[in-house]
Tab-separated table of C-alpha atoms in Angstrom:
chain	number	residue	atom	x	y	z
A	1451	MET	CA	75.883	-24.714	-7.285
A	1452	SER	CA	75.002	-28.251	-8.378
A	1453	ALA	CA	75.152	-28.617	-12.432
A	1454	LYS	CA	71.923	-31.489	-12.734
A	1455	LYS	CA	69.890	-29.838	-14.964
A	1456	SER	CA	67.073	-29.995	-12.061
A	1457	ASP	CA	68.823	-27.345	-10.526
A	1458	PHE	CA	66.823	-25.071	-13.087
A	1459	GLY	CA	63.713	-26.902	-12.383
A	1460	LEU	CA	64.251	-25.823	-8.545
A	1461	ILE	CA	63.743	-22.406	-9.338
A	1462	ILE	CA	60.913	-22.823	-11.700
A	1463	LYS	CA	58.947	-24.757	-8.541
A	1464	LEU	CA	60.586	-22.031	-6.205
A	1465	LEU	CA	58.504	-19.490	-8.615
A	1466	VAL	CA	55.291	-21.565	-9.150
A	1467	ALA	CA	54.872	-22.473	-5.193
A	1468	LEU	CA	54.871	-18.902	-4.624
A	1469	ALA	CA	51.975	-17.872	-7.470
A	1470	ILE	CA	49.706	-20.771	-6.036
A	1471	GLY	CA	50.143	-19.747	-2.638
A	1472	ALA	CA	49.332	-16.237	-2.885
A	1473	PHE	CA	46.261	-17.688	-5.082
A	1474	LEU	CA	45.163	-19.651	-2.750
A	1475	GLY	CA	45.432	-17.484	0.367
A	1476	ARG	CA	43.512	-15.218	-1.952
A	1477	MET	CA	40.569	-17.548	-1.914
A	1478	ALA	CA	41.459	-19.247	1.039
A	1479	ASN	CA	38.957	-19.991	4.108
A	1480	VAL	CA	40.472	-20.594	7.762
A	1481	GLU	CA	39.740	-23.958	7.392
A	1482	VAL	CA	42.430	-24.450	4.995
A	1483	MET	CA	44.603	-21.715	6.060
A	1484	ASP	CA	44.681	-24.072	9.545
A	1485	ALA	CA	46.377	-26.429	7.111
A	1486	VAL	CA	48.490	-24.988	5.516
A	1487	ALA	CA	49.723	-22.841	9.436
A	1488	SER	CA	50.533	-26.603	10.181
A	1489	VAL	CA	52.174	-28.100	6.777
A	1490	LYS	CA	54.679	-24.959	7.658
A	1491	TYR	CA	55.004	-25.461	10.465
A	1492	ALA	CA	56.535	-28.989	10.516
A	1493	LEU	CA	58.007	-28.065	7.084
A	1494	GLY	CA	60.004	-25.320	9.117
A	1495	GLN	CA	61.386	-27.250	11.764
A	1496	ILE	CA	62.775	-30.288	9.462
A	1497	ILE	CA	64.806	-26.996	7.955
A	1498	PHE	CA	66.069	-25.519	10.536
A	1499	TYR	CA	67.128	-28.796	12.398
A	1500	ALA	CA	68.751	-28.953	9.357
A	1501	VAL	CA	70.901	-25.854	9.703
A	1502	PRO	CA	73.225	-27.186	12.241
A	1503	LEU	CA	74.152	-30.545	10.721
A	1504	VAL	CA	74.339	-28.311	7.100
A	1505	ILE	CA	76.857	-26.063	9.016
A	1506	VAL	CA	78.968	-29.043	10.707
A	1507	GLY	CA	78.703	-31.571	7.432
A	1508	PHE	CA	80.057	-28.816	4.678
A	1509	ILE	CA	82.375	-26.166	6.571
A	1510	THR	CA	84.443	-29.247	8.569
A	1511	PRO	CA	85.823	-31.216	5.877
A	1512	ALA	CA	85.890	-28.275	3.941
A	1513	ILE	CA	88.824	-27.343	6.861
A	1514	ALA	CA	89.946	-30.154	7.128
A	1515	ARG	CA	90.969	-30.594	3.311
A	1516	LEU	CA	92.566	-26.331	3.577
A	1517	GLY	CA	94.714	-27.961	6.432
A	1518	GLN	CA	95.717	-30.450	4.418
A	1519	ASN	CA	96.465	-28.816	1.712
A	1520	ALA	CA	98.097	-25.663	3.169
A	1521	SER	CA	100.321	-24.237	0.575
A	1522	LYS	CA	101.280	-20.982	0.695
A	1523	MET	CA	99.230	-19.973	-2.619
A	1524	LEU	CA	96.035	-22.018	-1.608
A	1525	LEU	CA	95.693	-19.726	1.379
A	1526	THR	CA	96.197	-16.905	-0.431
A	1527	ALA	CA	93.529	-18.296	-3.069
A	1528	VAL	CA	91.276	-18.840	-0.013
A	1529	ALA	CA	92.112	-15.334	1.639
A	1530	ILE	CA	91.180	-13.446	-1.040
A	1531	ALA	CA	87.903	-15.181	-1.915
A	1532	TYR	CA	86.604	-14.936	2.027
A	1533	LEU	CA	87.592	-10.746	1.713
A	1534	SER	CA	85.977	-10.602	-1.650
A	1535	SER	CA	82.857	-11.933	0.083
A	1536	VAL	CA	83.614	-10.423	2.857
A	1537	GLY	CA	83.846	-6.687	1.248
A	1538	ALA	CA	80.897	-7.414	-1.117
A	1539	ALA	CA	78.414	-7.778	1.913
A	1540	ALA	CA	80.063	-4.731	3.719
A	1541	PHE	CA	79.255	-2.677	0.365
A	1542	SER	CA	75.984	-4.029	0.526
A	1543	ALA	CA	75.092	-2.941	3.923
A	1544	ALA	CA	76.990	0.434	3.301
A	1545	SER	CA	74.533	0.990	0.374
A	1546	GLY	CA	71.806	-0.818	2.165
A	1547	TYR	CA	71.659	1.860	5.315
A	1548	ALA	CA	71.755	4.716	2.651
A	1549	ILE	CA	69.459	3.341	-0.269
A	1550	ILE	CA	66.967	1.229	1.794
A	1551	PRO	CA	65.125	3.799	3.749
A	1552	HIS	CA	64.168	5.914	0.750
A	1553	LEU	CA	62.589	3.097	-0.736
A	1554	SER	CA	59.304	3.457	0.706
A	1555	VAL	CA	59.792	-0.119	2.217
A	1556	PRO	CA	56.310	-0.618	4.074
A	1557	THR	CA	56.226	-1.917	7.949
A	1558	GLU	CA	52.696	-1.302	8.295
A	1559	VAL	CA	50.120	-2.584	6.835
A	1560	SER	CA	46.805	-1.930	7.810
A	1561	GLY	CA	43.566	-3.756	7.621
A	1562	LEU	CA	45.389	-7.504	7.736
A	1563	VAL	CA	43.400	-10.843	8.904
A	1564	ASP	CA	44.713	-12.348	11.599
A	1565	LEU	CA	46.536	-15.714	10.572
A	1566	PRO	CA	44.967	-18.735	12.542
A	1567	LYS	CA	47.622	-20.078	14.564
A	1568	PRO	CA	48.339	-24.114	13.855
A	1569	SER	CA	46.226	-26.838	15.126
A	1570	PHE	CA	48.756	-29.425	14.590
A	1571	VAL	CA	52.437	-28.972	16.069
A	1572	LEU	CA	55.802	-31.392	15.557
A	1573	ASP	CA	58.694	-29.065	16.974
A	1574	ILE	CA	61.539	-31.047	16.248
A	1575	PRO	CA	64.368	-29.564	18.148
A	1576	PRO	CA	68.110	-29.358	16.286
A	1577	LEU	CA	70.628	-31.078	17.744
A	1578	MET	CA	72.956	-28.076	18.969
A	1579	SER	CA	72.901	-24.534	18.054
A	1580	VAL	CA	73.768	-22.435	15.165
A	1581	MET	CA	76.716	-21.526	17.062
A	1582	SER	CA	77.506	-24.553	18.518
A	1583	ALA	CA	77.465	-26.054	14.859
A	1584	LEU	CA	79.864	-23.792	13.697
A	1585	VAL	CA	82.863	-23.194	16.623
A	1586	THR	CA	82.382	-26.947	16.324
A	1587	ALA	CA	83.271	-26.836	13.075
A	1588	LEU	CA	85.642	-24.463	12.997
A	1589	LEU	CA	87.724	-26.621	15.872
A	1590	LEU	CA	86.535	-30.266	14.329
A	1591	GLY	CA	88.278	-29.366	11.082
A	1592	LEU	CA	91.335	-27.818	11.967
A	1593	ALA	CA	92.072	-30.729	14.630
A	1594	VAL	CA	91.510	-32.856	12.082
A	1595	SER	CA	94.403	-31.246	10.040
A	1596	TRP	CA	96.806	-30.135	12.843
A	1597	THR	CA	97.306	-34.348	13.254
A	1598	LYS	CA	96.417	-35.763	10.143
A	1599	ALA	CA	93.645	-38.124	11.475
A	1600	GLU	CA	93.059	-39.915	7.769
A	1601	ILE	CA	90.176	-42.548	9.124
A	1602	ILE	CA	87.890	-39.009	10.742
A	1603	ASN	CA	88.795	-37.028	7.416
A	1604	LYS	CA	87.782	-40.009	5.315
A	1605	ALA	CA	84.997	-40.381	7.905
A	1606	LEU	CA	84.192	-36.693	7.263
A	1607	ALA	CA	84.564	-36.987	3.406
A	1608	GLU	CA	81.729	-39.840	4.081
A	1609	LEU	CA	79.594	-37.234	6.328
A	1610	GLU	CA	79.601	-34.267	3.465
A	1611	ALA	CA	78.275	-36.596	1.040
A	1612	ILE	CA	75.899	-37.783	3.334
A	1613	MET	CA	74.708	-34.082	3.812
A	1614	THR	CA	74.991	-33.256	0.142
A	1615	SER	CA	72.182	-36.517	-0.182
A	1616	VAL	CA	69.806	-34.899	2.839
A	1617	VAL	CA	69.507	-31.373	1.413
A	1618	THR	CA	69.575	-32.455	-2.119
A	1619	ARG	CA	66.554	-35.563	-1.534
A	1620	VAL	CA	64.744	-33.623	1.497
A	1621	ILE	CA	65.882	-29.736	1.880
A	1622	ILE	CA	65.850	-29.393	-1.132
A	1623	PRO	CA	62.045	-30.896	-2.121
A	1624	ILE	CA	60.626	-29.544	0.484
A	1625	LEU	CA	62.019	-25.873	0.457
A	1626	PRO	CA	58.790	-25.172	-2.744
A	1627	PHE	CA	56.118	-26.493	-0.064
A	1628	PHE	CA	57.272	-23.826	2.648
A	1629	VAL	CA	58.023	-20.850	0.311
A	1630	GLY	CA	54.620	-22.033	-1.212
A	1631	ALA	CA	53.028	-21.671	1.844
A	1632	THR	CA	54.612	-18.769	3.396
A	1633	PHE	CA	53.364	-17.415	0.299
A	1634	CYS	CA	49.339	-18.192	1.378
A	1635	GLU	CA	50.095	-16.932	4.685
A	1636	LEU	CA	51.417	-13.355	3.174
A	1637	SER	CA	48.495	-13.275	0.492
A	1638	TYR	CA	45.831	-14.338	2.735
A	1639	GLU	CA	46.977	-11.689	5.390
A	1640	GLY	CA	46.794	-9.115	2.664
A	1641	ARG	CA	50.510	-8.002	3.088
A	1642	LEU	CA	51.510	-9.723	-0.337
A	1643	THR	CA	49.851	-6.819	-2.631
A	1644	VAL	CA	51.855	-4.421	-1.150
A	1645	GLN	CA	55.119	-5.738	0.073
A	1646	PHE	CA	56.672	-7.842	-2.990
A	1647	PRO	CA	56.623	-5.436	-5.481
A	1648	ILE	CA	59.677	-3.329	-3.751
A	1649	PHE	CA	61.401	-6.485	-4.419
A	1650	LEU	CA	61.378	-5.750	-7.841
A	1651	LYS	CA	63.550	-2.417	-7.315
A	1652	VAL	CA	65.843	-4.482	-4.728
A	1653	ILE	CA	66.597	-6.849	-7.286
A	1654	GLY	CA	67.650	-4.080	-9.947
A	1655	ILE	CA	69.631	-2.557	-6.928
A	1656	VAL	CA	71.382	-5.644	-6.671
A	1657	ILE	CA	72.673	-6.589	-10.014
A	1658	VAL	CA	73.614	-3.008	-10.400
A	1659	GLY	CA	76.081	-3.660	-6.825
A	1660	HIS	CA	77.149	-6.569	-9.325
A	1661	PHE	CA	78.963	-3.970	-11.764
A	1662	ILE	CA	79.799	-2.074	-9.442
A	1663	TRP	CA	81.967	-4.471	-7.037
A	1664	LEU	CA	83.115	-5.953	-10.219
A	1665	ALA	CA	84.904	-3.248	-11.427
A	1666	VAL	CA	86.288	-2.253	-7.899
A	1667	LEU	CA	87.871	-6.212	-7.831
A	1668	TYR	CA	89.403	-5.436	-11.278
A	1669	SER	CA	91.067	-2.726	-9.826
A	1670	ILE	CA	92.641	-4.523	-7.596
A	1671	GLY	CA	93.527	-7.332	-9.771
A	1672	GLY	CA	95.175	-5.194	-12.320
A	1673	ILE	CA	97.095	-2.824	-9.680
A	1674	LEU	CA	98.183	-6.016	-7.705
A	1675	SER	CA	99.682	-7.561	-11.341
A	1676	GLY	CA	100.394	-4.561	-13.182
A	1677	ARG	CA	97.697	-5.657	-16.297
A	1678	ASN	CA	95.107	-3.498	-17.842
A	1679	PRO	CA	91.893	-5.516	-16.069
A	1680	TRP	CA	90.477	-4.947	-19.865
A	1681	ARG	CA	92.633	-7.726	-21.664
A	1682	VAL	CA	91.117	-10.358	-18.349
A	1683	LEU	CA	87.384	-8.984	-18.515
A	1684	ARG	CA	86.918	-8.612	-22.078
A	1685	TYR	CA	87.077	-12.382	-23.026
A	1686	TYR	CA	84.334	-12.958	-19.782
A	1687	LEU	CA	81.069	-12.259	-21.630
A	1688	PRO	CA	80.557	-15.601	-22.537
A	1689	ALA	CA	81.546	-17.403	-19.283
A	1690	TYR	CA	78.935	-14.734	-17.786
A	1691	LEU	CA	76.030	-15.617	-19.666
A	1692	THR	CA	76.502	-19.032	-19.542
A	1693	ALA	CA	75.695	-18.246	-15.586
A	1694	VAL	CA	72.687	-16.304	-16.090
A	1695	GLY	CA	71.745	-19.214	-18.428
A	1696	THR	CA	72.458	-22.099	-16.035
A	1697	MET	CA	71.965	-20.969	-12.364
A	1698	SER	CA	75.521	-22.937	-11.792
A	1699	SER	CA	79.579	-22.133	-11.081
A	1700	ALA	CA	80.183	-25.755	-11.652
A	1701	ALA	CA	78.328	-26.241	-15.400
A	1702	THR	CA	79.465	-22.626	-16.723
A	1703	LEU	CA	83.542	-24.016	-15.655
A	1704	PRO	CA	84.579	-25.103	-18.712
A	1705	VAL	CA	83.640	-21.579	-20.107
A	1706	ALA	CA	84.926	-20.248	-17.879
A	1707	LEU	CA	88.341	-21.823	-18.191
A	1708	SER	CA	87.832	-21.134	-21.643
A	1709	CYS	CA	86.988	-17.455	-21.568
A	1710	ALA	CA	90.622	-17.178	-19.113
A	1711	ARG	CA	92.848	-18.785	-20.631
A	1712	ARG	CA	92.254	-16.618	-24.062
A	1713	SER	CA	93.162	-13.669	-21.757
A	1714	PRO	CA	96.910	-12.642	-22.701
A	1715	ALA	CA	97.150	-11.060	-19.183
A	1716	LEU	CA	96.696	-14.282	-16.823
A	1717	SER	CA	99.330	-17.268	-16.970
A	1718	LYS	CA	97.512	-20.795	-17.052
A	1719	THR	CA	99.067	-22.142	-14.081
A	1720	VAL	CA	97.374	-19.482	-12.089
A	1721	THR	CA	94.284	-20.049	-13.981
A	1722	GLU	CA	94.187	-23.286	-14.004
A	1723	PHE	CA	94.381	-23.218	-10.231
A	1724	MET	CA	91.996	-20.308	-9.551
A	1725	ILE	CA	89.278	-20.694	-12.019
A	1726	PRO	CA	88.292	-23.959	-10.518
A	1727	LEU	CA	88.693	-23.097	-7.225
A	1728	GLY	CA	87.623	-19.346	-7.377
A	1729	ALA	CA	83.898	-21.234	-8.268
A	1730	THR	CA	84.138	-23.649	-4.985
A	1731	VAL	CA	84.585	-20.543	-2.379
A	1732	HIS	CA	84.421	-17.392	-4.285
A	1733	LEU	CA	80.698	-16.449	-3.739
A	1734	CYS	CA	80.586	-12.594	-4.048
A	1735	GLY	CA	77.823	-11.904	-5.934
A	1736	SER	CA	75.516	-14.354	-4.112
A	1737	VAL	CA	76.830	-12.784	-0.566
A	1738	LEU	CA	76.070	-8.686	-1.873
A	1739	THR	CA	72.678	-9.861	-3.090
A	1740	GLU	CA	71.594	-11.383	0.649
A	1741	THR	CA	73.361	-9.220	2.372
A	1742	PHE	CA	70.965	-6.399	0.772
A	1743	PHE	CA	67.945	-8.507	0.845
A	1744	VAL	CA	68.260	-9.384	4.448
A	1745	MET	CA	68.525	-6.410	5.632
A	1746	THR	CA	65.352	-4.854	3.472
A	1747	ILE	CA	63.662	-8.100	4.795
A	1748	SER	CA	64.485	-6.731	8.058
A	1749	LEU	CA	62.782	-3.275	7.610
A	1750	MET	CA	59.504	-5.460	5.849
A	1751	LEU	CA	58.937	-7.482	8.431
A	1752	TYR	CA	60.246	-6.194	11.347
A	1753	GLY	CA	60.264	-2.489	11.669
A	1754	THR	CA	63.767	-1.718	11.551
A	1755	LEU	CA	67.452	-2.191	9.758
A	1756	PRO	CA	69.836	-4.674	11.483
A	1757	SER	CA	72.334	-2.306	13.865
A	1758	VAL	CA	75.879	-2.044	12.386
A	1759	GLY	CA	77.180	-4.300	14.601
A	1760	THR	CA	74.973	-6.492	14.074
A	1761	MET	CA	75.565	-6.467	10.707
A	1762	ALA	CA	79.492	-6.841	10.792
A	1763	PHE	CA	79.274	-10.176	12.850
A	1764	PHE	CA	76.645	-10.822	10.690
A	1765	ILE	CA	79.244	-10.654	7.580
A	1766	VAL	CA	82.454	-11.563	9.384
A	1767	LEU	CA	80.072	-15.435	9.854
A	1768	PHE	CA	79.263	-15.230	6.317
A	1769	GLY	CA	82.176	-14.878	4.648
A	1770	ILE	CA	83.242	-18.051	6.128
A	1771	PHE	CA	79.837	-19.537	5.924
A	1772	ALA	CA	80.560	-18.979	2.031
A	1773	VAL	CA	83.456	-19.996	1.365
A	1774	GLY	CA	82.376	-23.724	2.451
A	1775	ALA	CA	79.008	-22.887	1.048
A	1776	PRO	CA	77.406	-26.485	-0.043
A	1777	GLY	CA	77.239	-27.306	-4.013
A	1778	VAL	CA	73.328	-26.920	-3.986
A	1779	PRO	CA	71.067	-24.775	-6.295
A	1780	GLY	CA	71.139	-22.022	-3.809
A	1781	GLY	CA	74.000	-23.177	-1.361
A	1782	THR	CA	74.744	-19.796	0.113
A	1783	VAL	CA	71.156	-18.403	1.253
A	1784	MET	CA	71.496	-22.459	2.608
A	1785	ALA	CA	74.431	-22.049	4.296
A	1786	SER	CA	73.827	-18.798	5.722
A	1787	LEU	CA	70.354	-19.440	7.082
A	1788	GLY	CA	71.548	-20.907	10.669
A	1789	LEU	CA	73.564	-17.220	10.543
A	1790	VAL	CA	69.957	-15.448	9.489
A	1791	THR	CA	67.674	-16.750	11.885
A	1792	SER	CA	70.278	-16.651	14.976
A	1793	VAL	CA	72.261	-13.125	14.363
A	1794	LEU	CA	69.615	-11.708	12.433
A	1795	HIS	CA	66.648	-13.076	14.211
A	1796	PHE	CA	64.386	-13.911	11.172
A	1797	ASP	CA	61.701	-16.593	11.420
A	1798	PRO	CA	60.122	-18.589	9.222
A	1799	ALA	CA	58.214	-15.848	7.615
A	1800	GLY	CA	61.403	-13.609	7.071
A	1801	VAL	CA	63.170	-17.403	6.069
A	1802	ALA	CA	60.672	-18.631	3.625
A	1803	LEU	CA	60.513	-14.495	1.716
A	1804	LEU	CA	64.079	-14.574	1.776
A	1805	LEU	CA	64.569	-18.280	-0.493
A	1806	ALA	CA	62.231	-17.010	-2.796
A	1807	ILE	CA	63.429	-13.605	-3.589
A	1808	PHE	CA	66.626	-15.136	-4.050
A	1809	ALA	CA	65.464	-17.886	-6.781
A	1810	LEU	CA	64.318	-14.958	-8.586
A	1811	GLN	CA	68.092	-12.667	-9.122
A	1812	ASP	CA	70.424	-16.918	-8.903
A	1813	SER	CA	71.245	-16.562	-12.278
A	1814	PHE	CA	72.626	-12.926	-11.901
A	1815	GLY	CA	74.041	-13.582	-8.419
A	1816	THR	CA	76.487	-16.413	-9.992
A	1817	ALA	CA	77.487	-14.741	-12.969
A	1818	CYS	CA	79.222	-12.342	-10.948
A	1819	ASN	CA	80.723	-15.040	-8.663
A	1820	VAL	CA	82.331	-16.528	-12.434
A	1821	THR	CA	83.109	-13.338	-13.529
A	1822	GLY	CA	84.426	-12.210	-10.787
A	1823	ASP	CA	86.993	-15.203	-10.021
A	1824	GLY	CA	89.054	-13.599	-13.247
A	1825	ALA	CA	89.871	-10.618	-11.101
A	1826	LEU	CA	91.059	-13.177	-7.986
A	1827	ALA	CA	93.124	-14.423	-10.703
A	1828	MET	CA	95.287	-10.994	-11.652
A	1829	MET	CA	95.103	-10.980	-7.784
A	1830	MET	CA	97.003	-13.956	-7.989
A	1831	GLU	CA	99.401	-13.250	-10.989
A	1832	GLY	CA	100.220	-9.940	-8.750
A	1833	ILE	CA	101.126	-12.036	-6.259
A	1834	PHE	CA	103.010	-15.135	-7.434
A	1835	ASN	CA	103.784	-14.251	-10.912
A	1836	ARG	CA	104.065	-10.891	-11.273
A	1837	ASN	CA	107.127	-11.484	-13.857
A	1838	ARG	CA	105.648	-14.567	-15.285
A	1839	GLN	CA	108.234	-16.695	-13.553
A	1840	LEU	CA	105.686	-19.864	-13.550
A	1841	ASP	CA	105.574	-20.675	-16.718
A	1842	ASP	CA	105.295	-19.077	-20.273
A	1843	ARG	CA	102.656	-20.233	-21.585
A	1844	PHE	CA	100.105	-17.385	-21.519
A	1845	GLY	CA	96.645	-16.649	-23.153
A	1846	THR	CA	95.743	-17.229	-26.818
A	1847	GLY	CA	94.023	-13.897	-27.420
A	1848	GLU	CA	94.214	-10.436	-29.081
């Protein structure tokens, strides 16, 4: 996530758009809703057009960079981050199958008002499908690293900067209007008063899930390193609270580094390698949250939970997308929109609902991501520095 002050402003804009949309939907007539539907359709076309470009623009350079710097330590760290995200998503999915059916999620609402079809339709087909974009990103990134194509690698770096600009200057600014229009429609139909409260329960559940997954990660870190996890975790409260306040892994990085350096269970070498890298590639809390949310929304809007096979496929790919997620507010959910639409078959209403609900807990997901980096550092200690051979400078904590 970006460290800019505007990051927090985006969350406020999304919430304000949600509230305005919900209010307007209660008051609007058919003519107003026709205009809202037309605007929402056009904005949705722009967002979904950009998704394959975002995938190619962010995933390809990440793979190319990894290939050129593919040391054993780096590959191990990225693999651990990927496994942590996949594990968090699998844990979330298993919990979803066990919990969501008992939450009384409303799947059918009687007495709904029919939405008018948009009178103005602007079709903007994407240049390629989401799966084509993913395969292109994987093959192109690997080929650049194999051939050491310096000119293409520089071009990919520029493409990444270009797509970052597109996301921050185009996609992010129109998201509040897209979300507001969707909630206007939900309110006009009469769905909102019945369906939205369930998400307050779901947000509470995923926050509990964050703490459970952190316990799992730190337990594994303690086993691999042979050191007490509490000797790391006890120093991480300032980083956790900072992440809750900033909603940004990048903004929290100085505090996270300070916390990790105080731990006597972590070496200087591993700390200064893993903590900054983890802020970029380790998004376990965000992945756990989104997995539970998409299952809830699937049941709510489409009447059924995704099949186990579908969720397994989604999770395996989601882990890749999370490692290369763009460093913007809500980067994880933005990077995964292609999967949400192509694998889970969400329509624009489902996507907008996911974006809005994800924003409500974004700070807690970020806090889980940041705190989990300390556990990954312990795992790296166990693999590369179990006997403390890397250096003899350790934390300053008691």
